[in-house]
Structures are given as C-alpha cells and as structure tokens.
Amino acid sequence: MDFRFTEEQEELRKEVHDFFSENLPSDFESRGSGPGTTMEQFKFWMELQKKAGAKGYLTPGWSKDSGGLGLTDMEQAVFMEESSYWGTSWPGTMGQRICGPPLHVFGTEEQKKRFLPGIAKGEAIWYQCFTEPDAGSDEANVSLRCVEEGDHYVLNGQKTFITSPGPADYLYTLARTQDIIPKHRGISLFLVDAHSPGISYGALPTLGIFTTEIFFDNVKVPKDRLLGELNRGFYHAMVTFEFERSTTGAAAGARRNLQELIEFCRQEKRNGQPLLKDPAVRDLLADRAIEVELSWLQGWFAAWHFSQRDKLGSPPPEAGGLHAKVVSADRAKQLIDAMGLYGQLRSGSKYSKYSGRAAQQWLSSRSTHPGGTIEVQKIVLAGRGLGLPRIPAKFNKEIRAAIEGVGV
Ligand SMILES: Cc1cc2nc3c(=O)[nH]c(=O)nc-3n(C[C@H](O)[C@H](O)[C@H](O)COP(=O)(O)OP(=O)(O)OC[C@H]3O[C@@H](n4cnc5c(N)ncnc54)[C@H](O)[C@@H]3O)c2cc1C
C-alpha cells in the first residue's frame, strides 16, 4: 500500500510539530507517566495542557463550540499521530478521550455546555469510575448503590483501581439504580463532582500507573447529573469502551521510543563496541521496527475505515491495543537482557542507563488490566471482529464449576 498525505494535512502536522518542539524542553524524554511521576512533572503537564487547550489541540475533533478545532476524521488522525509522537502525558486524557466523547453522544445541551469546555481547555481532570471490588470484567455486577431522594440521588459504595493522573474534578461513575435480572439493565451513569461531601480517596500505586480507590458515603448527586437514560448506563459504558480502545496514536509513540532506543544503543558501549553492533540487540531493534511499521499501517487502516464508515459500515474492532499488551512483556524482557545488569536498575539509581526505562517498561508491561484484560479483549475481537458465536449463558454454571475445580 502506498499513500500520501495532502498538502493541508502536512501543514497541520507541521503546526503540531512546531507547537511541541517550541514548548517541550530540548532534552525531553517521552517516558509517559509511570508511578514515579512527581508533583513537579504534574504541574508541568497541567500548564502545557492548558496552553494546548487554548489552541483547541486537546480535542481537535470536537466542534469549535465545544472547544475543539472541528477537524475531519483523517485530519484528526494526522493530529493524533504527530502529538503522540512527542509522548504527551496529559493529566486530562480520561476526559478528552474516554468521558468527553460519550458526553457528546448522550449528554443534554446543559451538560455539554457545563462540562465539555473544561475538558477541551485542559482545566478539568476526570476519572472513569467503573471498576469495583466485585465488578471488573463483569461490569454488569456493579453494586455502588444509588437511590433517589427528593431532587437528588444518593450514592453509597466503593470504586477501585481508578487511574488517577492528578487530583480529580469529576467522576464518571457507574452505579446500580435498580435490582433486576438481567443485572446489566439496572445500572446508570452519573457525572459526579469529585469534591462532593462524603467522597474519600485512597492511593493504590500499581506496577504501571497511579490508581486510587474511592469511597462514597451518602454522596448527594443532583438529578441533572444523570448521563443518558436511567438504567441504560451499561450500554453507555460499552460505547465509552469503544472510545477507550481506539488507539490511532500508538505507533507514533512507539516510533519515538524506538528512535531513542537506537540512539542509546549507538552511544552505549559493551566490551569496547557500541551495543548497536551486538547481534542480539540488532535482532531486538529489527523486531521492534517491524512492529512499529505494522502498528502504523494498522492504525491508518482503522482511521481510514472510520472516515469511510458511511460507505463501508462500522470499522472492525481495533486489534492494535491488544497486540501491544500481548507483546509488551516479551519486548521489555528482551530490552533488559540486552542491557545486561544495568537493565535492572530503576530510574532513581545514579548508575541507571537509558533513564531506567528498561525496568519501567518491564513493570508497566505486567499491568495489562486497564481498558479490559487481554482475555476480555480477545472475547470482544472474537465476537465483534470475527463474528464467532458467544458461549450460551446456560453453560456458565459448568464453566464456573470447572474453574473452581482447578482452583483458579
Ligand atoms: C493500572 C490500572 C489502571 C486501571 N484504571 C482503571 C480506570 O481508570 N477505571 C476503571 O474503572 N478501572 C480501571 N482499572 C481496572 C480494570 O479495568 C480492571 O482491573 C479490569 O476490568 C479487570 O477487572 P478485575 O481486575 O476485577 O479482574 P476480573 O474481572 O476479576 O478478572 C480476573 C481474571 O479473569 C479473567 N476473566 C474475567 N472474565 C473472563 C471471561 N469471561 N473469560 C476469560 N477470562 C476472564 C480476566 O481476564 C482476569 O485475568 C485499572 C486497572 C489497572 C491495573
């Protein structure tokens, strides 16, 4: 396949390129927000986020009224590719990519006016609050209780493992509004003020990123904070996942990481020779280059298909995110092996090389839960991508018994 970008698309790419090259320090490394992210880094990203937001760069596909640039699908893909290349770590990503898009679809005019500009301007931080101690992959099991009382709702219960890239302003929260079988028909989605009385937070730093547990103790939520329809929250959550799992910028970030790794291998010497001359390291770099290329083509195919959806129908589910999760642990191990013992050192050590990124990648690669586990993403691909039949619910009992039988 041979394709080119139009002159206007190239200009747009240059505009984004110029913004980041002017605003990021020249020695900036695209490390992402690992658990070591400091308050200083957070403040840096918040400031830059607001600058980008003032230009409509955080939500380029949204209309100008909502604080975006009104770009077409393909223009957005160009934009995402260039901005992801720089390894941006926006604290407001959850709002921009996960909670904001469904707000466009299901929100009332009043909700859109109230919430979208804060996300687009980079001022508000949203958390996506779905997971609970007994509801992860099985979203239908949500039990955070919500009852109506006069002109508001009252929430009681707990959320856990919620990605928290900074202090939250709003919580995009699934709660049980009706006890009904099937369970997924009794769940609703709420836009909750993160500072409401009765909400408390506890830190849960994971191998990859910082997460939080959240407790709701008689939290009052005004009635106009229900998103979409009462008891249809499960379906709204599934639409939210569609937005969460699309990854057009992934290849660009991986390309930059690869370039930085090649540069490191060029400079770093072992037994008097640059690492780049070591056959095992060359093997690793070649594997990575192939993967970046495949992921790039996959991302552009998805973006193009999406832009042609009126003619071609909805695009097949995106496999790039799943692929990245599956190979990331192997890639991190290869990198640690290639670097010898220095690959084991964390970024805090004065002896660490490549800024401790090998150890960081290894830790992050173990954390494959966000956005659905590998098994759950395979189920989605099997059903929606390959059209395979679901296992009939009548076998659930036998499957559970078999799992318990082997002590899982
Ligand atoms: C770093 C991190 C960030 C996160 N951020 C957020 C966030 O921002 N918001 C949020 O709401 N949640 C978040 N989560 C939670 C995440 O979404 C859940 O961990 C995930 O949905 C899985 O749920 P669980 O951990 O309860 O595992 P379970 O659902 O209990 O699953 C346990 C194991 O069983 C497997 N399994 C489950 N069902 C099936 C099935 N039908 N077939 C085959 N295997 C199955 C799973 O793959 C998994 O390996 C985060 C988690 C982590 C680790």
Short mmCIF file of C-alpha atoms and ligand atoms in Angstrom, two decimals:
data_model
loop_
_atom_site.label_atom_id
_atom_site.label_comp_id
_atom_site.label_asym_id
_atom_site.label_seq_id
_atom_site.Cartn_x
_atom_site.Cartn_y
_atom_site.Cartn_z
CA MET A 1 0.00 0.00 0.00
CA ASP A 2 1.37 3.40 -0.94
CA PHE A 3 -0.41 6.50 0.25
CA ARG A 4 0.41 10.13 0.78
CA PHE A 5 -0.93 12.99 2.83
CA THR A 6 -2.37 16.14 1.24
CA GLU A 7 -0.57 19.46 1.45
CA GLU A 8 -3.13 20.72 4.02
CA GLN A 9 -2.58 17.61 6.16
CA GLU A 10 1.19 18.11 6.04
CA GLU A 11 0.72 21.74 7.10
CA LEU A 12 -1.41 20.64 10.02
CA ARG A 13 1.28 18.13 11.02
CA LYS A 14 3.90 20.89 10.92
CA GLU A 15 1.75 23.16 13.07
CA VAL A 16 1.50 20.46 15.76
CA HIS A 17 5.20 19.65 15.39
CA ASP A 18 6.13 23.31 15.91
CA PHE A 19 3.93 23.59 18.99
CA PHE A 20 5.64 20.69 20.75
CA SER A 21 9.17 21.47 19.64
CA GLU A 22 8.73 25.03 20.94
CA ASN A 23 7.09 24.05 24.23
CA LEU A 24 8.91 20.90 25.32
CA PRO A 25 12.44 21.08 26.77
CA SER A 26 15.10 20.04 24.23
CA ASP A 27 16.19 17.09 26.42
CA PHE A 28 12.60 15.88 26.93
CA GLU A 29 12.26 12.08 27.02
CA SER A 30 8.91 10.50 26.19
CA ARG A 31 8.72 8.35 29.29
CA GLY A 32 5.00 8.67 29.98
CA SER A 33 3.52 8.90 33.44
CA GLY A 34 4.95 5.97 35.35
CA PRO A 35 4.41 5.60 39.09
CA GLY A 36 7.36 7.92 39.67
CA THR A 37 5.55 10.94 38.24
CA THR A 38 6.27 13.84 40.57
CA MET A 39 4.18 16.87 41.53
CA GLU A 40 6.64 18.95 39.52
CA GLN A 41 6.01 16.84 36.39
CA PHE A 42 2.27 17.01 37.00
CA LYS A 43 2.39 20.81 37.21
CA PHE A 44 4.48 20.97 34.03
CA TRP A 45 1.94 18.87 32.12
CA MET A 46 -1.04 20.81 33.53
CA GLU A 47 0.47 24.07 32.34
CA LEU A 48 1.29 22.76 28.89
CA GLN A 49 -2.12 21.10 28.72
CA LYS A 50 -3.82 24.47 29.25
CA LYS A 51 -1.65 26.03 26.55
CA ALA A 52 -2.60 23.24 24.14
CA GLY A 53 -6.25 23.52 25.22
CA ALA A 54 -6.35 27.24 24.45
CA LYS A 55 -5.49 26.32 20.84
CA GLY A 56 -8.10 23.53 20.66
CA TYR A 57 -5.31 20.92 20.45
CA LEU A 58 -6.57 18.59 23.17
CA THR A 59 -9.82 17.73 21.43
CA PRO A 60 -9.17 18.54 17.75
CA GLY A 61 -12.14 16.53 16.50
CA TRP A 62 -14.68 18.37 18.66
CA SER A 63 -16.60 21.31 17.21
CA LYS A 64 -15.26 24.82 17.79
CA ASP A 65 -18.27 25.49 20.06
CA SER A 66 -17.11 22.67 22.35
CA GLY A 67 -13.53 23.93 22.40
CA GLY A 68 -12.09 21.80 19.55
CA LEU A 69 -10.93 22.54 16.00
CA GLY A 70 -13.70 20.75 14.08
CA LEU A 71 -11.17 18.60 12.17
CA THR A 72 -12.25 15.78 9.85
CA ASP A 73 -11.55 12.15 10.80
CA MET A 74 -8.37 11.95 8.70
CA GLU A 75 -7.14 15.34 9.94
CA GLN A 76 -7.67 14.16 13.49
CA ALA A 77 -5.63 11.05 12.78
CA VAL A 78 -2.77 13.21 11.43
CA PHE A 79 -3.06 15.38 14.53
CA MET A 80 -3.07 12.41 16.93
CA GLU A 81 -0.11 10.83 15.18
CA GLU A 82 2.03 13.93 15.48
CA SER A 83 1.06 14.75 19.07
CA SER A 84 1.52 11.12 20.22
CA TYR A 85 4.99 11.09 18.69
CA TRP A 86 6.01 13.64 21.31
CA GLY A 87 4.95 11.34 24.15
CA THR A 88 2.40 13.70 25.64
CA SER A 89 1.19 12.78 29.09
CA TRP A 90 -1.93 14.93 29.52
CA PRO A 91 -3.44 14.71 33.02
CA GLY A 92 -6.82 15.31 31.34
CA THR A 93 -6.60 12.36 28.92
CA MET A 94 -9.51 10.49 30.52
CA GLY A 95 -11.82 13.44 29.90
CA GLN A 96 -10.52 14.12 26.40
CA ARG A 97 -10.56 10.52 25.15
CA ILE A 98 -12.88 8.49 27.37
CA CYS A 99 -15.53 10.55 29.22
CA GLY A 100 -15.90 13.55 26.85
CA PRO A 101 -16.84 11.69 23.62
CA PRO A 102 -19.84 9.85 25.17
CA LEU A 103 -20.89 13.16 26.76
CA HIS A 104 -21.28 14.45 23.19
CA VAL A 105 -23.45 11.45 22.36
CA PHE A 106 -25.64 11.11 25.48
CA GLY A 107 -25.34 14.47 27.27
CA THR A 108 -28.10 17.08 27.48
CA GLU A 109 -27.36 20.51 25.99
CA GLU A 110 -26.91 21.84 29.53
CA GLN A 111 -24.43 19.06 30.42
CA LYS A 112 -22.43 19.63 27.23
CA LYS A 113 -22.21 23.37 27.93
CA ARG A 114 -21.22 22.79 31.53
CA PHE A 115 -18.60 20.03 31.11
CA LEU A 116 -17.11 19.96 27.61
CA PRO A 117 -15.27 23.32 27.62
CA GLY A 118 -13.38 22.45 30.85
CA ILE A 119 -12.14 19.22 29.24
CA ALA A 120 -11.22 20.90 25.95
CA LYS A 121 -9.38 23.76 27.68
CA GLY A 122 -7.35 21.30 29.76
CA GLU A 123 -8.69 22.62 33.06
CA ALA A 124 -10.68 19.65 34.36
CA ILE A 125 -9.44 16.20 35.36
CA TRP A 126 -11.91 13.35 35.04
CA TYR A 127 -11.70 9.81 36.40
CA GLN A 128 -13.52 6.91 34.74
CA CYS A 129 -15.06 5.13 37.74
CA PHE A 130 -16.34 1.71 36.63
CA THR A 131 -14.34 -0.97 38.46
CA GLU A 132 -15.35 -2.19 41.95
CA PRO A 133 -14.00 -4.96 44.17
CA ASP A 134 -16.61 -7.34 42.63
CA ALA A 135 -17.08 -5.76 39.22
CA GLY A 136 -14.19 -5.57 36.76
CA SER A 137 -14.54 -7.54 33.54
CA ASP A 138 -18.09 -8.28 34.68
CA GLU A 139 -19.35 -4.70 34.51
CA ALA A 140 -22.95 -5.85 34.96
CA ASN A 141 -22.11 -6.68 38.58
CA VAL A 142 -21.69 -3.01 39.59
CA SER A 143 -23.10 -2.56 43.09
CA LEU A 144 -22.30 1.06 44.09
CA ARG A 145 -25.82 1.79 45.30
CA CYS A 146 -27.79 4.76 44.04
CA VAL A 147 -31.22 5.70 45.38
CA GLU A 148 -33.47 8.63 44.56
CA GLU A 149 -34.19 11.06 47.40
CA GLY A 150 -36.24 14.16 46.55
CA ASP A 151 -34.43 16.27 43.99
CA HIS A 152 -31.19 14.28 44.06
CA TYR A 153 -29.64 10.80 44.08
CA VAL A 154 -27.61 9.35 46.96
CA LEU A 155 -24.57 7.12 46.29
CA ASN A 156 -23.06 4.57 48.70
CA GLY A 157 -20.29 2.07 47.95
CA GLN A 158 -16.80 1.78 46.53
CA LYS A 159 -14.78 2.02 43.31
CA THR A 160 -11.26 0.68 42.98
CA PHE A 161 -8.16 0.75 40.72
CA ILE A 162 -9.21 4.03 39.11
CA THR A 163 -6.48 5.69 37.02
CA SER A 164 -5.64 8.98 38.71
CA PRO A 165 -3.24 11.23 36.81
CA GLY A 166 -3.77 14.06 39.33
CA PRO A 167 -6.49 15.27 41.74
CA ALA A 168 -9.94 14.72 40.17
CA ASP A 169 -12.58 17.34 39.41
CA TYR A 170 -15.26 14.95 38.15
CA LEU A 171 -16.04 11.25 38.43
CA TYR A 172 -17.69 9.46 35.50
CA THR A 173 -19.42 6.91 37.68
CA LEU A 174 -21.44 3.73 37.07
CA ALA A 175 -23.94 2.92 39.83
CA ARG A 176 -26.76 0.44 40.49
CA THR A 177 -30.13 2.12 40.20
CA GLN A 178 -32.33 -0.98 40.08
CA ASP A 179 -32.15 -4.58 41.32
CA ILE A 180 -33.20 -6.53 38.29
CA ILE A 181 -32.31 -9.66 36.31
CA PRO A 182 -30.52 -9.36 33.93
CA LYS A 183 -28.29 -7.20 36.11
CA HIS A 184 -26.97 -5.00 33.31
CA ARG A 185 -30.41 -3.41 32.89
CA GLY A 186 -30.28 -1.78 36.33
CA ILE A 187 -27.17 0.40 36.01
CA SER A 188 -26.90 4.14 35.33
CA LEU A 189 -24.09 6.59 34.62
CA PHE A 190 -23.50 9.77 36.65
CA LEU A 191 -21.32 12.86 36.35
CA VAL A 192 -20.27 13.38 39.97
CA ASP A 193 -18.40 16.35 41.47
CA ALA A 194 -15.17 14.84 42.83
CA HIS A 195 -15.23 17.16 45.86
CA SER A 196 -18.79 16.29 46.96
CA PRO A 197 -19.13 15.74 50.72
CA GLY A 198 -18.93 12.01 51.57
CA ILE A 199 -16.30 11.09 48.93
CA SER A 200 -12.87 9.92 50.14
CA TYR A 201 -9.83 8.60 48.28
CA GLY A 202 -7.05 6.08 48.99
CA ALA A 203 -3.86 5.67 46.94
CA LEU A 204 -3.21 2.40 45.04
CA PRO A 205 0.07 2.80 43.11
CA THR A 206 0.34 -0.12 40.65
CA LEU A 207 3.28 -1.51 38.67
CA GLY A 208 2.35 0.71 35.74
CA ILE A 209 0.46 3.83 36.73
CA PHE A 210 -1.02 5.54 39.77
CA THR A 211 -4.53 4.41 40.72
CA THR A 212 -6.96 5.23 43.50
CA GLU A 213 -9.79 3.61 45.46
CA ILE A 214 -12.81 5.82 46.05
CA PHE A 215 -15.41 5.55 48.81
CA PHE A 216 -18.91 7.02 48.56
CA ASP A 217 -20.67 7.64 51.86
CA ASN A 218 -24.14 9.17 51.37
CA VAL A 219 -22.93 11.30 48.47
CA LYS A 220 -25.65 13.58 47.11
CA VAL A 221 -25.77 13.94 43.32
CA PRO A 222 -28.20 16.39 41.69
CA LYS A 223 -30.73 14.76 39.35
CA ASP A 224 -29.39 16.63 36.33
CA ARG A 225 -26.09 14.72 36.66
CA LEU A 226 -27.55 11.51 35.26
CA LEU A 227 -25.91 10.91 31.86
CA GLY A 228 -28.20 9.45 29.20
CA GLU A 229 -31.09 7.26 30.26
CA LEU A 230 -31.81 5.84 33.69
CA ASN A 231 -30.94 2.10 33.79
CA ARG A 232 -29.22 2.25 30.36
CA GLY A 233 -25.78 3.00 31.87
CA PHE A 234 -24.36 -0.39 30.91
CA TYR A 235 -24.95 0.36 27.22
CA HIS A 236 -23.49 3.87 27.62
CA ALA A 237 -20.44 2.25 29.29
CA MET A 238 -19.97 -0.08 26.29
CA VAL A 239 -19.92 2.96 23.99
CA THR A 240 -17.35 4.51 26.36
CA PHE A 241 -15.14 1.42 25.90
CA GLU A 242 -15.31 1.81 22.10
CA PHE A 243 -13.73 5.25 22.51
CA GLU A 244 -11.22 4.00 25.10
CA ARG A 245 -9.94 1.12 22.96
CA SER A 246 -9.23 3.07 19.75
CA THR A 247 -5.51 3.72 19.53
CA THR A 248 -4.52 5.65 16.40
CA GLY A 249 -1.55 7.36 18.08
CA ALA A 250 0.10 4.22 19.47
CA ALA A 251 2.52 3.64 16.58
CA ALA A 252 3.83 7.21 16.67
CA GLY A 253 4.73 6.97 20.37
CA ALA A 254 6.38 3.58 19.76
CA ARG A 255 8.34 5.04 16.84
CA ARG A 256 9.79 7.77 19.01
CA ASN A 257 10.68 5.25 21.73
CA LEU A 258 12.44 3.15 19.12
CA GLN A 259 14.40 6.12 17.80
CA GLU A 260 15.51 6.95 21.34
CA LEU A 261 16.47 3.33 21.96
CA ILE A 262 18.53 3.18 18.75
CA GLU A 263 20.33 6.36 19.80
CA PHE A 264 21.03 4.86 23.23
CA CYS A 265 22.42 1.67 21.62
CA ARG A 266 24.61 3.77 19.36
CA GLN A 267 26.16 5.63 22.35
CA GLU A 268 26.31 2.77 24.87
CA LYS A 269 29.38 0.52 24.70
CA ARG A 270 29.88 -3.06 25.84
CA ASN A 271 33.33 -4.75 25.55
CA GLY A 272 34.52 -1.67 23.67
CA GLN A 273 31.83 -1.98 20.99
CA PRO A 274 28.61 0.04 20.65
CA LEU A 275 25.58 -2.01 21.72
CA LEU A 276 24.22 -1.39 18.24
CA LYS A 277 26.79 -3.87 16.88
CA ASP A 278 25.62 -6.69 19.15
CA PRO A 279 23.63 -9.23 17.03
CA ALA A 280 21.08 -9.83 19.83
CA VAL A 281 20.45 -6.08 20.15
CA ARG A 282 20.14 -5.72 16.37
CA ASP A 283 17.59 -8.54 16.43
CA LEU A 284 15.58 -6.75 19.10
CA LEU A 285 15.66 -3.45 17.23
CA ALA A 286 14.64 -5.12 13.95
CA ASP A 287 11.70 -6.84 15.68
CA ARG A 288 10.60 -3.53 17.15
CA ALA A 289 10.92 -1.71 13.84
CA ILE A 290 8.68 -4.32 12.17
CA GLU A 291 6.12 -3.98 14.95
CA VAL A 292 6.10 -0.19 14.72
CA GLU A 293 5.55 -0.42 10.97
CA LEU A 294 2.71 -2.93 11.36
CA SER A 295 1.08 -0.89 14.08
CA TRP A 296 1.39 2.24 11.92
CA LEU A 297 -0.35 0.57 8.95
CA GLN A 298 -2.98 -0.92 11.26
CA GLY A 299 -3.66 2.50 12.82
CA TRP A 300 -4.01 4.20 9.45
CA PHE A 301 -6.24 1.43 8.12
CA ALA A 302 -8.51 1.90 11.15
CA ALA A 303 -8.53 5.70 10.74
CA TRP A 304 -9.28 5.47 7.01
CA HIS A 305 -12.00 2.84 7.52
CA PHE A 306 -13.58 5.02 10.20
CA SER A 307 -13.54 8.04 7.86
CA GLN A 308 -15.34 5.91 5.21
CA ARG A 309 -17.86 4.40 7.62
CA ASP A 310 -20.86 5.81 5.70
CA LYS A 311 -19.83 3.73 2.68
CA LEU A 312 -18.14 0.75 4.37
CA GLY A 313 -20.11 0.35 7.60
CA SER A 314 -18.57 0.37 11.06
CA PRO A 315 -14.87 -0.48 11.20
CA PRO A 316 -13.76 -3.84 12.61
CA PRO A 317 -12.71 -3.71 16.30
CA GLU A 318 -9.18 -2.40 16.72
CA ALA A 319 -6.61 -5.10 17.46
CA GLY A 320 -3.60 -2.80 17.97
CA GLY A 321 -4.13 -2.24 21.71
CA LEU A 322 -4.48 -5.97 22.36
CA HIS A 323 -1.38 -6.73 20.28
CA ALA A 324 0.63 -4.16 22.24
CA LYS A 325 -0.47 -5.71 25.54
CA VAL A 326 0.42 -9.21 24.38
CA VAL A 327 3.94 -8.42 23.12
CA SER A 328 4.94 -5.76 25.66
CA ALA A 329 6.20 -8.17 28.34
CA ASP A 330 8.43 -10.00 25.82
CA ARG A 331 9.80 -6.74 24.45
CA ALA A 332 10.60 -5.44 27.94
CA LYS A 333 12.39 -8.68 28.80
CA GLN A 334 14.45 -8.52 25.59
CA LEU A 335 15.46 -4.98 26.44
CA ILE A 336 16.51 -5.89 29.97
CA ASP A 337 18.53 -8.85 28.61
CA ALA A 338 20.20 -6.64 26.01
CA MET A 339 21.26 -4.09 28.62
CA GLY A 340 22.76 -6.63 30.99
CA LEU A 341 22.53 -5.90 34.73
CA TYR A 342 22.00 -2.18 34.11
CA GLY A 343 18.60 -3.07 32.68
CA GLN A 344 17.54 -3.95 36.25
CA LEU A 345 18.22 -0.50 37.67
CA ARG A 346 15.32 1.85 38.38
CA SER A 347 15.41 5.48 37.26
CA GLY A 348 16.35 6.71 40.78
CA SER A 349 19.78 5.00 40.72
CA LYS A 350 22.80 7.09 39.84
CA TYR A 351 24.06 4.14 37.74
CA SER A 352 20.85 3.64 35.76
CA LYS A 353 21.17 3.83 32.00
CA TYR A 354 18.59 4.75 29.40
CA SER A 355 16.94 6.63 32.31
CA GLY A 356 15.86 3.36 33.95
CA ARG A 357 13.32 2.85 31.18
CA ALA A 358 14.02 -0.88 30.72
CA ALA A 359 12.93 -1.61 34.31
CA GLN A 360 9.99 0.79 33.96
CA GLN A 361 8.83 -0.89 30.75
CA TRP A 362 9.09 -4.29 32.43
CA LEU A 363 6.93 -3.15 35.35
CA SER A 364 4.37 -1.41 33.14
CA SER A 365 4.13 -4.40 30.81
CA ARG A 366 2.81 -6.53 33.71
CA SER A 367 -0.09 -4.13 34.17
CA THR A 368 -2.36 -5.17 31.31
CA HIS A 369 -5.71 -4.58 33.02
CA PRO A 370 -6.64 -1.02 32.00
CA GLY A 371 -9.33 -0.84 29.30
CA GLY A 372 -10.09 -4.57 29.68
CA THR A 373 -7.81 -7.54 30.29
CA ILE A 374 -6.18 -9.50 27.46
CA GLU A 375 -8.78 -12.27 27.81
CA VAL A 376 -11.69 -9.83 27.69
CA GLN A 377 -10.29 -8.02 24.65
CA LYS A 378 -9.92 -11.39 22.91
CA ILE A 379 -13.58 -12.12 23.63
CA VAL A 380 -14.56 -8.75 22.10
CA LEU A 381 -12.46 -9.42 18.99
CA ALA A 382 -13.80 -12.96 18.64
CA GLY A 383 -17.41 -11.80 18.78
CA ARG A 384 -17.38 -8.45 17.04
CA GLY A 385 -14.33 -8.85 14.83
CA LEU A 386 -14.54 -12.49 13.75
CA GLY A 387 -18.28 -12.99 14.24
CA LEU A 388 -17.77 -16.08 16.42
CA PRO A 389 -20.80 -17.17 18.47
CA ARG A 390 -20.95 -16.41 22.21
CA ILE A 391 -20.91 -19.30 24.63
CA PRO A 392 -24.58 -19.74 25.60
CA ALA A 393 -25.29 -18.46 29.13
CA LYS A 394 -26.67 -21.89 30.06
CA PHE A 395 -23.05 -23.16 30.20
CA ASN A 396 -21.95 -20.51 32.74
CA LYS A 397 -22.58 -22.85 35.68
CA GLU A 398 -20.43 -25.62 34.16
CA ILE A 399 -17.63 -23.18 33.29
CA ARG A 400 -17.60 -21.70 36.80
CA ALA A 401 -17.55 -25.21 38.33
CA ALA A 402 -14.64 -26.20 36.05
CA ILE A 403 -12.66 -23.06 37.01
CA GLU A 404 -13.30 -23.61 40.72
CA GLY A 405 -12.40 -27.28 40.26
CA VAL A 406 -8.84 -26.42 39.20
CA GLY A 407 -8.53 -23.86 41.98
CA VAL A 408 -8.41 -20.69 39.79
C1 LIG B 1 -3.18 0.20 36.16
C2 LIG B 1 -4.66 0.04 36.16
C3 LIG B 1 -5.48 1.12 35.81
C4 LIG B 1 -6.87 0.98 35.82
N1 LIG B 1 -7.66 2.07 35.55
C5 LIG B 1 -9.00 1.97 35.66
C6 LIG B 1 -9.84 3.11 35.49
O1 LIG B 1 -9.38 4.21 35.23
N2 LIG B 1 -11.18 2.96 35.64
C7 LIG B 1 -11.75 1.75 35.92
O2 LIG B 1 -12.97 1.70 36.03
N3 LIG B 1 -10.99 0.64 36.10
C8 LIG B 1 -9.62 0.73 35.97
N4 LIG B 1 -8.83 -0.37 36.18
C9 LIG B 1 -9.45 -1.63 36.49
C10 LIG B 1 -9.54 -2.56 35.29
O3 LIG B 1 -10.45 -2.07 34.35
C11 LIG B 1 -9.94 -3.94 35.81
O4 LIG B 1 -8.83 -4.44 36.53
C12 LIG B 1 -10.32 -4.89 34.71
O5 LIG B 1 -11.55 -4.52 34.16
C13 LIG B 1 -10.39 -6.33 35.18
O6 LIG B 1 -11.20 -6.44 36.29
P1 LIG B 1 -10.70 -7.22 37.60
O7 LIG B 1 -9.36 -6.74 37.97
O8 LIG B 1 -11.82 -7.16 38.58
O9 LIG B 1 -10.50 -8.71 37.12
P2 LIG B 1 -11.60 -9.82 36.96
O10 LIG B 1 -12.71 -9.30 36.11
O11 LIG B 1 -11.93 -10.36 38.30
O12 LIG B 1 -10.81 -10.90 36.15
C14 LIG B 1 -9.82 -11.75 36.75
C15 LIG B 1 -9.17 -12.57 35.64
O13 LIG B 1 -10.18 -13.37 34.98
C16 LIG B 1 -10.17 -13.12 33.58
N5 LIG B 1 -11.54 -13.16 33.06
C17 LIG B 1 -12.59 -12.44 33.51
N6 LIG B 1 -13.69 -12.72 32.78
C18 LIG B 1 -13.32 -13.63 31.84
C19 LIG B 1 -14.02 -14.32 30.79
N7 LIG B 1 -15.32 -14.12 30.56
N8 LIG B 1 -13.29 -15.17 30.04
C20 LIG B 1 -11.96 -15.39 30.25
N9 LIG B 1 -11.25 -14.78 31.25
C21 LIG B 1 -11.93 -13.92 32.02
C22 LIG B 1 -9.60 -11.74 33.42
O14 LIG B 1 -9.00 -11.57 32.15
C23 LIG B 1 -8.55 -11.68 34.55
O15 LIG B 1 -7.35 -12.27 34.12
C24 LIG B 1 -7.45 -0.28 36.15
C25 LIG B 1 -6.62 -1.37 36.48
C26 LIG B 1 -5.26 -1.22 36.49
C27 LIG B 1 -4.39 -2.39 36.86
#
